[in-house]
PDB file of C-alpha atoms and ligand atoms in Angstrom:
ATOM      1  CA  UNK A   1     -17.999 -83.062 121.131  1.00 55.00           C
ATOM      2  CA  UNK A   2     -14.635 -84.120 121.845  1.00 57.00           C
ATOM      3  CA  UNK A   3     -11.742 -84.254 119.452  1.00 58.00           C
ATOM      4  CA  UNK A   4      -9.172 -86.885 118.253  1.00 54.00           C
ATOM      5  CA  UNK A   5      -5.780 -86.198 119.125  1.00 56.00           C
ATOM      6  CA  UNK A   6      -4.831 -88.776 117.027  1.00 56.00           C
ATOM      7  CA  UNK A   7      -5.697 -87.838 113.861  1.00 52.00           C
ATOM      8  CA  UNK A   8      -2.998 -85.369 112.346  1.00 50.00           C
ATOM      9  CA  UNK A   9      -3.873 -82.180 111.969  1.00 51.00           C
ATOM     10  CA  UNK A  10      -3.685 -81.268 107.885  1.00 48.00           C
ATOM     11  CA  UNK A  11      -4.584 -77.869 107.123  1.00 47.00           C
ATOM     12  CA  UNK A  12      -4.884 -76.102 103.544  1.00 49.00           C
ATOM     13  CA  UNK A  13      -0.707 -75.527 103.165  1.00 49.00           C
ATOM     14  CA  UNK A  14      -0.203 -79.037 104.106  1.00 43.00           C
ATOM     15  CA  UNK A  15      -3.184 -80.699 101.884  1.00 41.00           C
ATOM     16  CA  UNK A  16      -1.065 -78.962  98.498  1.00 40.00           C
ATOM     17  CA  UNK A  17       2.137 -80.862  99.297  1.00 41.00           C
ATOM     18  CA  UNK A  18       0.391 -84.045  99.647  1.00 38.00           C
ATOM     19  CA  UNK A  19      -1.418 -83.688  96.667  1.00 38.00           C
ATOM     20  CA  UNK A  20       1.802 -82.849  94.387  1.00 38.00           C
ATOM     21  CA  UNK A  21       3.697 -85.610  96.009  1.00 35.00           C
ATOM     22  CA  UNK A  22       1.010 -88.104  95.015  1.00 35.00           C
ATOM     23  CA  UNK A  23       0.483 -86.662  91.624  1.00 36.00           C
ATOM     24  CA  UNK A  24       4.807 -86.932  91.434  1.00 35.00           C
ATOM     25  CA  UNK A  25       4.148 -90.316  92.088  1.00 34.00           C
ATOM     26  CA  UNK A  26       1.836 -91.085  89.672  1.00 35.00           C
ATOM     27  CA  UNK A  27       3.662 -89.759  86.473  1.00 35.00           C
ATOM     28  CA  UNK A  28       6.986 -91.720  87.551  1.00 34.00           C
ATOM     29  CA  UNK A  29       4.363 -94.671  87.867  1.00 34.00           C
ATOM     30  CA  UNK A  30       3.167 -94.093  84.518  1.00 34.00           C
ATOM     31  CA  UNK A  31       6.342 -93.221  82.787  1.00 36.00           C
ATOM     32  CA  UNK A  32       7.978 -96.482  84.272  1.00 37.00           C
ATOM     33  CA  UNK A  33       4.754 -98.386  82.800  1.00 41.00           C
ATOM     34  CA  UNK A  34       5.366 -96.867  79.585  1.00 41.00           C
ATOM     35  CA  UNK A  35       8.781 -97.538  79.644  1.00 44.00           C
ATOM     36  CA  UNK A  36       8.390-101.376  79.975  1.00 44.00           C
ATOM     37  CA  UNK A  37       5.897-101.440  77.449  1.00 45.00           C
ATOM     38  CA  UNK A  38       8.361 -99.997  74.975  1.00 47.00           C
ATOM     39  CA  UNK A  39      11.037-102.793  75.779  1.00 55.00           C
ATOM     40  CA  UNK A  40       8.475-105.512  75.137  1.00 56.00           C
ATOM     41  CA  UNK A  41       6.358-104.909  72.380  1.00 56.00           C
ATOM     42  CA  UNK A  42       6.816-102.140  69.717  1.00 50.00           C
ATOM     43  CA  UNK A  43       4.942 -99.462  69.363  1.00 53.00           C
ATOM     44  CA  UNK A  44       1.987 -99.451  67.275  1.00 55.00           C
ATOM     45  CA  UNK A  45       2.900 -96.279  64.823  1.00 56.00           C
ATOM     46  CA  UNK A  46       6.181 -98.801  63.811  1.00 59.00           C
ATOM     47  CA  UNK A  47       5.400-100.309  60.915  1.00 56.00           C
ATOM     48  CA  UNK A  48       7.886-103.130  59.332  1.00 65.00           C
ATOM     49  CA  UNK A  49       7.709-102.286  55.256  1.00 65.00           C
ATOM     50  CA  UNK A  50       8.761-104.944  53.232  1.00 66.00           C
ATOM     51  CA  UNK A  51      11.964-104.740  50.904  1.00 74.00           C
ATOM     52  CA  UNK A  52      10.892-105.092  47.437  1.00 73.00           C
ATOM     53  CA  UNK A  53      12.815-104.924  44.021  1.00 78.00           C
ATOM     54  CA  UNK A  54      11.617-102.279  41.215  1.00 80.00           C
ATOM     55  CA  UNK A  55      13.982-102.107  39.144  1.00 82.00           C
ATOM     56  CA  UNK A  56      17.443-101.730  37.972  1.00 87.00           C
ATOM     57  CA  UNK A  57      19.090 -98.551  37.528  1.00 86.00           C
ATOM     58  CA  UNK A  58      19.858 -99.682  34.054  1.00 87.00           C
ATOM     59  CA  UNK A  59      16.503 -99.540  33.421  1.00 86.00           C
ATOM     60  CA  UNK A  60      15.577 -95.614  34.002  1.00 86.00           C
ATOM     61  CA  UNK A  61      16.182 -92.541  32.198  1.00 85.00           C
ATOM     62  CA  UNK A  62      16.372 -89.175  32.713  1.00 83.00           C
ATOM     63  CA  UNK A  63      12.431 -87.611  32.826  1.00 81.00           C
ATOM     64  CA  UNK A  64      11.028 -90.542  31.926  1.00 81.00           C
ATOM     65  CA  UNK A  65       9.127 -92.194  34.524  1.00 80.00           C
ATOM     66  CA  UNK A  66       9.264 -96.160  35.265  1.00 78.00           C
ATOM     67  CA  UNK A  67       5.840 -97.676  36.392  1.00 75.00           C
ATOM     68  CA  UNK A  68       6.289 -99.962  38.951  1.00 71.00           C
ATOM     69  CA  UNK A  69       3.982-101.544  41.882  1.00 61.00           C
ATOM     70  CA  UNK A  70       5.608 -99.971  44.526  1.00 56.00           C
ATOM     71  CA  UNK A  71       6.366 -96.526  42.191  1.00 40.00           C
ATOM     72  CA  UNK A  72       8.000 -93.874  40.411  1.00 41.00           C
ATOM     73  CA  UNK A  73      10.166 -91.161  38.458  1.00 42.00           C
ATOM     74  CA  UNK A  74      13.599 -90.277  38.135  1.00 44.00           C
ATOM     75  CA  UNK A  75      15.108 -86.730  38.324  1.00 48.00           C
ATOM     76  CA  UNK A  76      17.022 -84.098  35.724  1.00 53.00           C
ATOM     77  CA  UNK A  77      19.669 -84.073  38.499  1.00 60.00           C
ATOM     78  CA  UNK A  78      20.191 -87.954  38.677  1.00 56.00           C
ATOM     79  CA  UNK A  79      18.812 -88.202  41.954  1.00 72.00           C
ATOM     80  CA  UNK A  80      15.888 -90.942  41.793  1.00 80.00           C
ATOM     81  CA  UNK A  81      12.438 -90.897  43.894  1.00 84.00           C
ATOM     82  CA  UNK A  82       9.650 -92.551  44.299  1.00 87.00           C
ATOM     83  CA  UNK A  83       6.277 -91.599  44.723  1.00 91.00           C
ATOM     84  CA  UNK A  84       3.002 -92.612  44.925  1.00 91.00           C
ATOM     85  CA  UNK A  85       0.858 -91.792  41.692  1.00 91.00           C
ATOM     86  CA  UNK A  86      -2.435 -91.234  43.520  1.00 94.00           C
ATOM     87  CA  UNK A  87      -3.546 -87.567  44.476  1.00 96.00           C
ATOM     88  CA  UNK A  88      -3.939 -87.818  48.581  1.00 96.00           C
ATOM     89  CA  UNK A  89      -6.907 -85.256  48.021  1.00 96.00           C
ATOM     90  CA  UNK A  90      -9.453 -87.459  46.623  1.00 96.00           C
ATOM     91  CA  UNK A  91      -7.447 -90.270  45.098  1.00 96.00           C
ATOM     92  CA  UNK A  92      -7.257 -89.119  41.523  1.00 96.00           C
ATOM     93  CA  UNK A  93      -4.310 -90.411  39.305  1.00 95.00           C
ATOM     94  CA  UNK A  94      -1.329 -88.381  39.264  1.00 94.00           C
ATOM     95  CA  UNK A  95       0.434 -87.326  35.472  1.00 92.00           C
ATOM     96  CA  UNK A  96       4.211 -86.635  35.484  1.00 88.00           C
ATOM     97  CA  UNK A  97       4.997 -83.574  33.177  1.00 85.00           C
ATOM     98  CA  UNK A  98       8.680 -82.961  33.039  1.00 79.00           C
ATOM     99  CA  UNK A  99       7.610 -79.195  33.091  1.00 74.00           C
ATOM    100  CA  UNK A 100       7.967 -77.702  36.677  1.00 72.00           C
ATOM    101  CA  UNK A 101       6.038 -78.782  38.821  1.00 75.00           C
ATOM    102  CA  UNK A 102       5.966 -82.363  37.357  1.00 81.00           C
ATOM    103  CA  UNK A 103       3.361 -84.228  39.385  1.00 91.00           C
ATOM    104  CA  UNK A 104      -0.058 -82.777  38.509  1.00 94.00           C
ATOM    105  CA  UNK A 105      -3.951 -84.371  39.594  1.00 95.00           C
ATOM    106  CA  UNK A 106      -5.897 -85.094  36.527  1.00 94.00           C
ATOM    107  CA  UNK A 107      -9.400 -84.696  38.753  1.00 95.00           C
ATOM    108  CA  UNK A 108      -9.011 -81.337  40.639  1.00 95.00           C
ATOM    109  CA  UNK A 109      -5.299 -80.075  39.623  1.00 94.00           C
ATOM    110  CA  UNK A 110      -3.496 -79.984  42.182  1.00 96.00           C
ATOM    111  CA  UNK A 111       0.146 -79.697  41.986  1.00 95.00           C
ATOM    112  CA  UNK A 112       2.993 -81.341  43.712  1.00 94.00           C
ATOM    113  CA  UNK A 113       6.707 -80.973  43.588  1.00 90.00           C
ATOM    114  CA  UNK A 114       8.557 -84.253  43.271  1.00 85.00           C
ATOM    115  CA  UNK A 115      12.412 -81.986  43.948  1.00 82.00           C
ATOM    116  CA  UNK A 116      10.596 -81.330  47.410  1.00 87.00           C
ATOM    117  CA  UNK A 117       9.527 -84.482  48.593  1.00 89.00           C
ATOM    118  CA  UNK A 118       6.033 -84.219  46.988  1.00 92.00           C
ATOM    119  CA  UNK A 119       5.131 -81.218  48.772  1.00 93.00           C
ATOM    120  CA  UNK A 120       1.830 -79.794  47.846  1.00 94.00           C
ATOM    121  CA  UNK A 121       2.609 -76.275  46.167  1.00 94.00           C
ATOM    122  CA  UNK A 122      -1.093 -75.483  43.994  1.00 93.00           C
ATOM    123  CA  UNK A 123      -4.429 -76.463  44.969  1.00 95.00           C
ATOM    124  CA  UNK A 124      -7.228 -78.165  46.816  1.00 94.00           C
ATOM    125  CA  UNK A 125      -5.325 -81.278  48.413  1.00 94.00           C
ATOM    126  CA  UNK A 126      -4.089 -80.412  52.100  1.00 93.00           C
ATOM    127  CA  UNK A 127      -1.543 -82.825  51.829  1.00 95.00           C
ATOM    128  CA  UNK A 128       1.973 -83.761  50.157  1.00 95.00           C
ATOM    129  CA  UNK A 129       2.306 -87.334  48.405  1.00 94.00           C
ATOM    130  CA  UNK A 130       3.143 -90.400  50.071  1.00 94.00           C
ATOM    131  CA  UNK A 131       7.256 -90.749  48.725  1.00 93.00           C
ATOM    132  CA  UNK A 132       8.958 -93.865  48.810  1.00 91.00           C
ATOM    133  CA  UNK A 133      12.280 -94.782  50.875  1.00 90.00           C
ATOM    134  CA  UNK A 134      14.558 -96.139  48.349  1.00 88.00           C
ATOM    135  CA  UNK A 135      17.725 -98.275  48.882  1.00 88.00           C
ATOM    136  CA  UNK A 136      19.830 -98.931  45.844  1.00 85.00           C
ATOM    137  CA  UNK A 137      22.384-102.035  46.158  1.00 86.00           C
ATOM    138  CA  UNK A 138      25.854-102.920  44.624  1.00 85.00           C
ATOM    139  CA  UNK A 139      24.321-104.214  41.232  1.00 87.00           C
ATOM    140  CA  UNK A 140      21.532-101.247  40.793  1.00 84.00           C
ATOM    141  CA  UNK A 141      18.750-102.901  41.967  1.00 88.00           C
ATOM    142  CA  UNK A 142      16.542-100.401  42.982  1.00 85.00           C
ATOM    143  CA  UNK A 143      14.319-101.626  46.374  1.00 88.00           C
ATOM    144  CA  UNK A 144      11.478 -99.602  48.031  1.00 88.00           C
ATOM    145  CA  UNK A 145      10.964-100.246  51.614  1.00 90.00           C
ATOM    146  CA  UNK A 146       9.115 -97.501  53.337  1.00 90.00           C
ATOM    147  CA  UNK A 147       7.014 -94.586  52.871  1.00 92.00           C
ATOM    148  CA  UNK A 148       6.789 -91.569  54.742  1.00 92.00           C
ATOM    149  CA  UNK A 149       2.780 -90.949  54.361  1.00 91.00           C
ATOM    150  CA  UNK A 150      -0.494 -93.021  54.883  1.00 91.00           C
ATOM    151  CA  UNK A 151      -1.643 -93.840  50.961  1.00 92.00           C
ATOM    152  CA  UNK A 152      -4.801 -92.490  49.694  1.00 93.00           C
ATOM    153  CA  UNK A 153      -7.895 -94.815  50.807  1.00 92.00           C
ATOM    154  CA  UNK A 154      -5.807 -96.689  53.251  1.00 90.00           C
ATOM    155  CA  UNK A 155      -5.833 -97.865  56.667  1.00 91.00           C
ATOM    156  CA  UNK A 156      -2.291 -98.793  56.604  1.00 88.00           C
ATOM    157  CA  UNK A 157       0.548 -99.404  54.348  1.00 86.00           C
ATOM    158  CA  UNK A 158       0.820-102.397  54.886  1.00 83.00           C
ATOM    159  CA  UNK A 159      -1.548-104.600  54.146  1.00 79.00           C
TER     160      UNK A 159
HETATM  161 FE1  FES B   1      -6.392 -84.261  43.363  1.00 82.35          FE
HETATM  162 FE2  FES B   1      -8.550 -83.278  44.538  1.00 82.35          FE
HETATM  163  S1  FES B   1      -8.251 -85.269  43.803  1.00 82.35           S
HETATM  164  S2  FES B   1      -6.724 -82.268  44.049  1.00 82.35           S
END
């Protein structure tokens, strides 16, 4: 049997090389895809919220929370938050108790601080309650228009 002289002749150092420069190619090919995908659509974890009004600053006081559509409670230092009134555990309602800690389940007790962003601090639920982005304007009108966590029993926020 004769050989090809044509043919060049790739032995095992060679056949590594090839094989990185090929896979080098393919992640620049992928991250350029990626790229342009980016610049034309956005990306699917990007949700728009809507802007809505809940109510005037006039209209809150001091440990007494405001129930709204879009949600919730004011605190002792002024500072005002929202949050949603649904336990992310197993969807329970939420009561506000201007005790520490002042967002408590009524169905399986957990506990949830409001001062730190509705972190989870007692209990069964694994996870901290959804809270609000609030903008507040020139006149006090008080306007929700994000939240930071997937509601309880939702697919998304936004319907
Ligand atoms: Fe609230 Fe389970 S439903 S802790």
């Amino acid at each position: 049997m004769t050989r090809c002289n044509k043919l060049p002749d790739v032995g095992r150092r060679q056949f590594p090389k090839g094989g990185a420069f090929a896979a080098a190619g393919m992640a620049i090919a992928v991250a350029a895809q990626a790229q342009t995908k980016t610049k034309t659509a956005p990306g699917l974890a990007l949700v728009e919220y809507p802007s809505k009004r809940l109510a005037n600053l006039g209209d809150l006081k001091p440990n007494e929370p405001l129930d709204v559509s879009y949600h919730d409670s004011a605190g002792p230092d002024c500072d005002i938050v929202g949050f949603s009134t649904t336990c992310p555990h197993k969807g329970f309602p939420l009561n506000y108790n201007a005790d520490d800690p002042p967002l408590n389940c009524s169905g399986q007790y957990s506990h949830f601080d409001a001062d730190a962003g509705g972190q989870q601090i007692w209990g069964q639920s694994t996870a901290n309650i959804p809270q609000y982005a609030l903008r507040i304007d020139a006149k006090g009108e008080i306007c929700a228009e994000g939240v930071d966590e997937l509601l309880y029993g939702r697919l998304s926020n936004v319907l």
